[in-house]
Amino acid sequence: MSNKAELIFVAVLSVVVLALAFYLPAVRTGDGGYYYEMLNSLGRNHSVAITEELRQMVSARIGYPLADLERKGLDGLNYPIHFFAYPLLSVPAFYFTKLLHIDDLKSFQITNAIIIIAFLIYVLIRCKSAALIRWAVAASFLLSVGMFYFQWTHPEILTGACVLAASLAFYEKRYLEAALLSAVGSLQNPSAIFLVAISLGFFLLELVLEFKRDRRLSLFARLLPAVPIGLLAISPYLWSLWKFGILNPIVGSGAIDYGLISLGRLYSTYFDLNQGLAVGMPWLVLAVPAALVGRVVRTATAKDALLKREDILILASVLMSIPTLAQVNWNSDNSVFARYASWIGMPIVVWTVVSVCALEARTRSLILIASLVIQSALVVVMGGMLKERHPRYVELQPWIRSIWARWPELYDPVPEIFYERVAGQEGAPSLPLVYSPIPGVMTKILTRTTDLHEVSAQVCGSGGVLRSLGDETRLSFSAVEGGLFYINGIMVCRYDVPTAIRLGNVTNPYMLTSGWSRPEATGVWSDAASARIVIPLAQASLGSLGVRITGFAFVTDRNPNQRIKVSSGSETVDAWTSSLGHERFDRAFRVKTQLVNGVQSVVLDFDLPDSTSPKHVGASGDERQLGIYIETLELAP
């Protein structure tokens, strides 16, 4: 049997993925709560309408309230604004989990396992391309979307598998199958409808050419199968029009802003170093340039055409990406790479595999082997279903820290990616926002202005000036969306002497290098048994300086004394004990300046052995380990 190896592989992998689906815990992230809500509504009530009782039950199960992604229909009932195709497909698995008394959140990954099996059967057995092409396409999916999104209560596996299979069907000139597969994928990610349109367009073109050759051809009979495919692709819009009176309720929810569509976001979809397609499928970074060079060389030697039919797949990928660029929540929950990129990139996968497989045998083998090694290495590093903890979308990828520590100008992400991943949480913080690879040093600042004096005042506070560690010309500005700018360079805030620094609400907490809480209105609390302040100086020739600090110690009835020692280098420069009733302090001493990161600086180390938390002494529920609260710090010759 010609497909014996494929059949054995599919059979073995089917057992593996189904076993993993039942064994692994479900990962409910992003909009997964709403898909789970739809699943329960369909499974329990046999309806998409969301009742208050069901909402409360699901909210209690997932741990947060649901309502934002629902809308009241024309019939007065509440419906989810997402279409329900993926939850509907998961209903049989939902009933199966109830029968076996296991976590019904696993319904989605059981469905994902079945989708993966169906995908492999289609690609490896149904498709008729060369074996190398079919195996490479299957491997690219399994080692990316299949690995990273397997446990998600999201439709990435569904849309990714459908769009990838459709792209291969398009290459094989099975246009109706391509249209049908991409139509199924578009039910949850409507942008895939562009691949439906392209596939149907080529089907019609082929039909017209056949009709010109044979006028006896029955056009109506041949066109008829395209009608239900087209209706399937637009069924989410028809549903929304029926239930809500509008074509797209997601637009009405405020989640879409077409003014955000830009070349910068298009670039981010494919090449962003935190979440772009290149992150989730790094083998493309090697294979795509090799395929392009191979195409040019073959064209120059008259062995190949410069443009080929499968090149339309690149256009399909770009067209599918354009509506997603309007997402207000651009840095949305994902696993390793962006959810949208996980299916937008599938036509490029087929184009790349086909183009690489057309190269000379030795070159083709080297590229495919290297691609397999690169993609497998990503799986080992990032884990996917192999790791208990999936990468978080509000964390910087490991390689970003190395890039920004040395060459911050090489990567200017969409601002939302920067501020959510640097801050480690959803939502826009106050600007300017600083990335600091090491205490006291900044390499990237997101700001609203290119006025360096204004940014210095905002970042460094009173008496401070933002300066490069090296040549001043190394600081560079770059404009990004939203009228914002990045300042790139190796920067520190340097302070003139004399100066008085107020530590309340200081935008630049980077002089507070360790052991401090967030600055408050009038000052900043220590939050450890030891704390350090480093103040870079504008003048390089100063040998010693006078320092004055004001503030108060944390003392209570149960913690009546706070011992405080201040050191600079190996020298103790001051020590005292604050007691109940005498909390405030105003201390003056002299310190020798030190060289820190190549800059003459004042370094103050605070030893606070009596620091404790208000919760521990019964003063409040505050769990910070408080010792002293510094309000001002003055430097004098």
PDB file of N, CA, C and O in Angstrom, residues 21-22 24 26 35-36 39-40 86-87 89-98 102-115 150-153:
ATOM      1  N   ALA A  21      -4.916  14.267  25.418  1.00  0.00           N
ATOM      2  CA  ALA A  21      -6.123  15.066  25.616  1.00  0.00           C
ATOM      3  C   ALA A  21      -6.820  14.711  26.923  1.00  0.00           C
ATOM      4  O   ALA A  21      -7.352  15.587  27.625  1.00  0.00           O
ATOM      5  N   PHE A  22      -6.815  13.452  27.275  1.00  0.00           N
ATOM      6  CA  PHE A  22      -7.456  13.032  28.519  1.00  0.00           C
ATOM      7  C   PHE A  22      -6.550  13.240  29.732  1.00  0.00           C
ATOM      8  O   PHE A  22      -7.032  13.453  30.842  1.00  0.00           O
ATOM      9  N   LEU A  24      -3.662  15.560  30.045  1.00  0.00           N
ATOM     10  CA  LEU A  24      -3.162  16.897  30.339  1.00  0.00           C
ATOM     11  C   LEU A  24      -4.270  17.795  30.886  1.00  0.00           C
ATOM     12  O   LEU A  24      -5.432  17.681  30.491  1.00  0.00           O
ATOM     13  N   ALA A  26      -6.476  21.188  31.158  1.00  0.00           N
ATOM     14  CA  ALA A  26      -6.879  22.191  30.171  1.00  0.00           C
ATOM     15  C   ALA A  26      -6.270  23.535  30.527  1.00  0.00           C
ATOM     16  O   ALA A  26      -6.038  23.849  31.695  1.00  0.00           O
ATOM     17  N   TYR A  35     -15.934  30.755  25.391  1.00  0.00           N
ATOM     18  CA  TYR A  35     -16.150  29.522  24.633  1.00  0.00           C
ATOM     19  C   TYR A  35     -16.663  28.428  25.554  1.00  0.00           C
ATOM     20  O   TYR A  35     -17.511  27.614  25.161  1.00  0.00           O
ATOM     21  N   TYR A  36     -16.174  28.395  26.780  1.00  0.00           N
ATOM     22  CA  TYR A  36     -16.648  27.425  27.761  1.00  0.00           C
ATOM     23  C   TYR A  36     -18.112  27.701  28.126  1.00  0.00           C
ATOM     24  O   TYR A  36     -18.909  26.777  28.308  1.00  0.00           O
ATOM     25  N   LEU A  39     -20.154  26.442  25.248  1.00  0.00           N
ATOM     26  CA  LEU A  39     -20.183  24.979  25.281  1.00  0.00           C
ATOM     27  C   LEU A  39     -21.204  24.487  26.295  1.00  0.00           C
ATOM     28  O   LEU A  39     -22.001  23.574  26.004  1.00  0.00           O
ATOM     29  N   ASN A  40     -21.219  25.069  27.481  1.00  0.00           N
ATOM     30  CA  ASN A  40     -22.167  24.654  28.500  1.00  0.00           C
ATOM     31  C   ASN A  40     -23.599  24.976  28.095  1.00  0.00           C
ATOM     32  O   ASN A  40     -24.519  24.195  28.360  1.00  0.00           O
ATOM     33  N   TYR A  86     -17.011  26.409  17.027  1.00  0.00           N
ATOM     34  CA  TYR A  86     -16.041  25.591  17.770  1.00  0.00           C
ATOM     35  C   TYR A  86     -16.660  24.952  19.011  1.00  0.00           C
ATOM     36  O   TYR A  86     -16.475  23.751  19.239  1.00  0.00           O
ATOM     37  N   PRO A  87     -17.428  25.694  19.827  1.00  0.00           N
ATOM     38  CA  PRO A  87     -18.119  25.026  20.943  1.00  0.00           C
ATOM     39  C   PRO A  87     -19.093  23.948  20.478  1.00  0.00           C
ATOM     40  O   PRO A  87     -19.232  22.913  21.132  1.00  0.00           O
ATOM     41  N   LEU A  89     -18.788  22.046  17.842  1.00  0.00           N
ATOM     42  CA  LEU A  89     -17.985  20.873  17.514  1.00  0.00           C
ATOM     43  C   LEU A  89     -17.531  20.125  18.773  1.00  0.00           C
ATOM     44  O   LEU A  89     -17.299  18.913  18.739  1.00  0.00           O
ATOM     45  N   SER A  90     -17.436  20.856  19.880  1.00  0.00           N
ATOM     46  CA  SER A  90     -16.936  20.267  21.123  1.00  0.00           C
ATOM     47  C   SER A  90     -18.033  19.639  21.978  1.00  0.00           C
ATOM     48  O   SER A  90     -17.731  19.047  23.012  1.00  0.00           O
ATOM     49  N   VAL A  91     -19.286  19.773  21.562  1.00  0.00           N
ATOM     50  CA  VAL A  91     -20.388  19.227  22.362  1.00  0.00           C
ATOM     51  C   VAL A  91     -20.277  17.703  22.534  1.00  0.00           C
ATOM     52  O   VAL A  91     -20.474  17.198  23.646  1.00  0.00           O
ATOM     53  N   PRO A  92     -19.983  16.906  21.481  1.00  0.00           N
ATOM     54  CA  PRO A  92     -19.841  15.452  21.713  1.00  0.00           C
ATOM     55  C   PRO A  92     -18.776  15.141  22.772  1.00  0.00           C
ATOM     56  O   PRO A  92     -18.991  14.263  23.625  1.00  0.00           O
ATOM     57  N   ALA A  93     -17.641  15.856  22.727  1.00  0.00           N
ATOM     58  CA  ALA A  93     -16.598  15.638  23.740  1.00  0.00           C
ATOM     59  C   ALA A  93     -17.101  16.061  25.118  1.00  0.00           C
ATOM     60  O   ALA A  93     -16.748  15.449  26.134  1.00  0.00           O
ATOM     61  N   PHE A  94     -17.932  17.096  25.171  1.00  0.00           N
ATOM     62  CA  PHE A  94     -18.513  17.558  26.433  1.00  0.00           C
ATOM     63  C   PHE A  94     -19.356  16.447  27.071  1.00  0.00           C
ATOM     64  O   PHE A  94     -19.224  16.156  28.269  1.00  0.00           O
ATOM     65  N   TYR A  95     -20.188  15.823  26.271  1.00  0.00           N
ATOM     66  CA  TYR A  95     -21.006  14.724  26.791  1.00  0.00           C
ATOM     67  C   TYR A  95     -20.127  13.547  27.230  1.00  0.00           C
ATOM     68  O   TYR A  95     -20.420  12.864  28.207  1.00  0.00           O
ATOM     69  N   PHE A  96     -19.034  13.340  26.501  1.00  0.00           N
ATOM     70  CA  PHE A  96     -18.142  12.236  26.839  1.00  0.00           C
ATOM     71  C   PHE A  96     -17.457  12.488  28.190  1.00  0.00           C
ATOM     72  O   PHE A  96     -17.292  11.560  28.988  1.00  0.00           O
ATOM     73  N   THR A  97     -17.062  13.747  28.433  1.00  0.00           N
ATOM     74  CA  THR A  97     -16.443  14.055  29.734  1.00  0.00           C
ATOM     75  C   THR A  97     -17.437  13.861  30.871  1.00  0.00           C
ATOM     76  O   THR A  97     -17.057  13.436  31.971  1.00  0.00           O
ATOM     77  N   LYS A  98     -18.704  14.168  30.620  1.00  0.00           N
ATOM     78  CA  LYS A  98     -19.725  13.961  31.651  1.00  0.00           C
ATOM     79  C   LYS A  98     -19.912  12.468  31.915  1.00  0.00           C
ATOM     80  O   LYS A  98     -20.087  12.049  33.066  1.00  0.00           O
ATOM     81  N   ILE A 102     -15.006  13.440  34.161  1.00  0.00           N
ATOM     82  CA  ILE A 102     -13.732  14.162  34.158  1.00  0.00           C
ATOM     83  C   ILE A 102     -14.005  15.633  33.861  1.00  0.00           C
ATOM     84  O   ILE A 102     -15.123  16.014  33.498  1.00  0.00           O
ATOM     85  N   ASP A 103     -12.987  16.459  34.032  1.00  0.00           N
ATOM     86  CA  ASP A 103     -13.104  17.906  33.851  1.00  0.00           C
ATOM     87  C   ASP A 103     -13.654  18.226  32.457  1.00  0.00           C
ATOM     88  O   ASP A 103     -13.042  17.885  31.446  1.00  0.00           O
ATOM     89  N   ASP A 104     -14.808  18.902  32.407  1.00  0.00           N
ATOM     90  CA  ASP A 104     -15.403  19.190  31.099  1.00  0.00           C
ATOM     91  C   ASP A 104     -14.654  20.275  30.329  1.00  0.00           C
ATOM     92  O   ASP A 104     -14.914  20.494  29.149  1.00  0.00           O
ATOM     93  N   LEU A 105     -13.700  20.988  30.971  1.00  0.00           N
ATOM     94  CA  LEU A 105     -12.843  21.909  30.219  1.00  0.00           C
ATOM     95  C   LEU A 105     -11.984  21.147  29.210  1.00  0.00           C
ATOM     96  O   LEU A 105     -11.527  21.709  28.213  1.00  0.00           O
ATOM     97  N   LYS A 106     -11.764  19.858  29.469  1.00  0.00           N
ATOM     98  CA  LYS A 106     -10.988  19.048  28.542  1.00  0.00           C
ATOM     99  C   LYS A 106     -11.746  18.745  27.255  1.00  0.00           C
ATOM    100  O   LYS A 106     -11.173  18.171  26.321  1.00  0.00           O
ATOM    101  N   SER A 107     -13.018  19.115  27.203  1.00  0.00           N
ATOM    102  CA  SER A 107     -13.800  18.903  25.978  1.00  0.00           C
ATOM    103  C   SER A 107     -13.105  19.530  24.777  1.00  0.00           C
ATOM    104  O   SER A 107     -13.104  18.967  23.672  1.00  0.00           O
ATOM    105  N   PHE A 108     -12.511  20.706  24.999  1.00  0.00           N
ATOM    106  CA  PHE A 108     -11.881  21.408  23.886  1.00  0.00           C
ATOM    107  C   PHE A 108     -10.631  20.681  23.406  1.00  0.00           C
ATOM    108  O   PHE A 108     -10.405  20.556  22.196  1.00  0.00           O
ATOM    109  N   GLN A 109      -9.789  20.215  24.323  1.00  0.00           N
ATOM    110  CA  GLN A 109      -8.567  19.565  23.862  1.00  0.00           C
ATOM    111  C   GLN A 109      -8.846  18.165  23.311  1.00  0.00           C
ATOM    112  O   GLN A 109      -8.106  17.685  22.453  1.00  0.00           O
ATOM    113  N   ILE A 110      -9.919  17.541  23.775  1.00  0.00           N
ATOM    114  CA  ILE A 110     -10.328  16.285  23.130  1.00  0.00           C
ATOM    115  C   ILE A 110     -10.760  16.569  21.692  1.00  0.00           C
ATOM    116  O   ILE A 110     -10.400  15.845  20.751  1.00  0.00           O
ATOM    117  N   THR A 111     -11.517  17.659  21.515  1.00  0.00           N
ATOM    118  CA  THR A 111     -11.908  18.083  20.159  1.00  0.00           C
ATOM    119  C   THR A 111     -10.683  18.451  19.344  1.00  0.00           C
ATOM    120  O   THR A 111     -10.582  18.107  18.155  1.00  0.00           O
ATOM    121  N   ASN A 112      -9.725  19.154  19.970  1.00  0.00           N
ATOM    122  CA  ASN A 112      -8.482  19.507  19.268  1.00  0.00           C
ATOM    123  C   ASN A 112      -7.740  18.261  18.801  1.00  0.00           C
ATOM    124  O   ASN A 112      -7.177  18.234  17.693  1.00  0.00           O
ATOM    125  N   ALA A 113      -7.734  17.228  19.644  1.00  0.00           N
ATOM    126  CA  ALA A 113      -7.069  15.979  19.261  1.00  0.00           C
ATOM    127  C   ALA A 113      -7.724  15.373  18.027  1.00  0.00           C
ATOM    128  O   ALA A 113      -7.040  14.912  17.098  1.00  0.00           O
ATOM    129  N   ILE A 114      -9.056  15.369  17.996  1.00  0.00           N
ATOM    130  CA  ILE A 114      -9.784  14.823  16.844  1.00  0.00           C
ATOM    131  C   ILE A 114      -9.524  15.658  15.595  1.00  0.00           C
ATOM    132  O   ILE A 114      -9.359  15.125  14.491  1.00  0.00           O
ATOM    133  N   ILE A 115      -9.453  16.991  15.763  1.00  0.00           N
ATOM    134  CA  ILE A 115      -9.148  17.873  14.622  1.00  0.00           C
ATOM    135  C   ILE A 115      -7.754  17.569  14.084  1.00  0.00           C
ATOM    136  O   ILE A 115      -7.540  17.504  12.864  1.00  0.00           O
ATOM    137  N   PHE A 150      -2.601  23.158  21.821  1.00  0.00           N
ATOM    138  CA  PHE A 150      -3.356  21.927  22.000  1.00  0.00           C
ATOM    139  C   PHE A 150      -4.319  21.991  23.185  1.00  0.00           C
ATOM    140  O   PHE A 150      -5.466  21.543  23.107  1.00  0.00           O
ATOM    141  N   GLN A 151      -3.884  22.557  24.303  1.00  0.00           N
ATOM    142  CA  GLN A 151      -4.702  22.551  25.523  1.00  0.00           C
ATOM    143  C   GLN A 151      -5.632  23.752  25.643  1.00  0.00           C
ATOM    144  O   GLN A 151      -6.363  23.860  26.619  1.00  0.00           O
ATOM    145  N   TRP A 152      -5.600  24.636  24.689  1.00  0.00           N
ATOM    146  CA  TRP A 152      -6.357  25.878  24.809  1.00  0.00           C
ATOM    147  C   TRP A 152      -7.847  25.671  24.554  1.00  0.00           C
ATOM    148  O   TRP A 152      -8.242  24.881  23.696  1.00  0.00           O
ATOM    149  N   THR A 153      -8.659  26.416  25.304  1.00  0.00           N
ATOM    150  CA  THR A 153     -10.107  26.434  25.077  1.00  0.00           C
ATOM    151  C   THR A 153     -10.436  27.517  24.040  1.00  0.00           C
ATOM    152  O   THR A 153     -11.344  28.325  24.233  1.00  0.00           O
TER     153      THR A 153
END
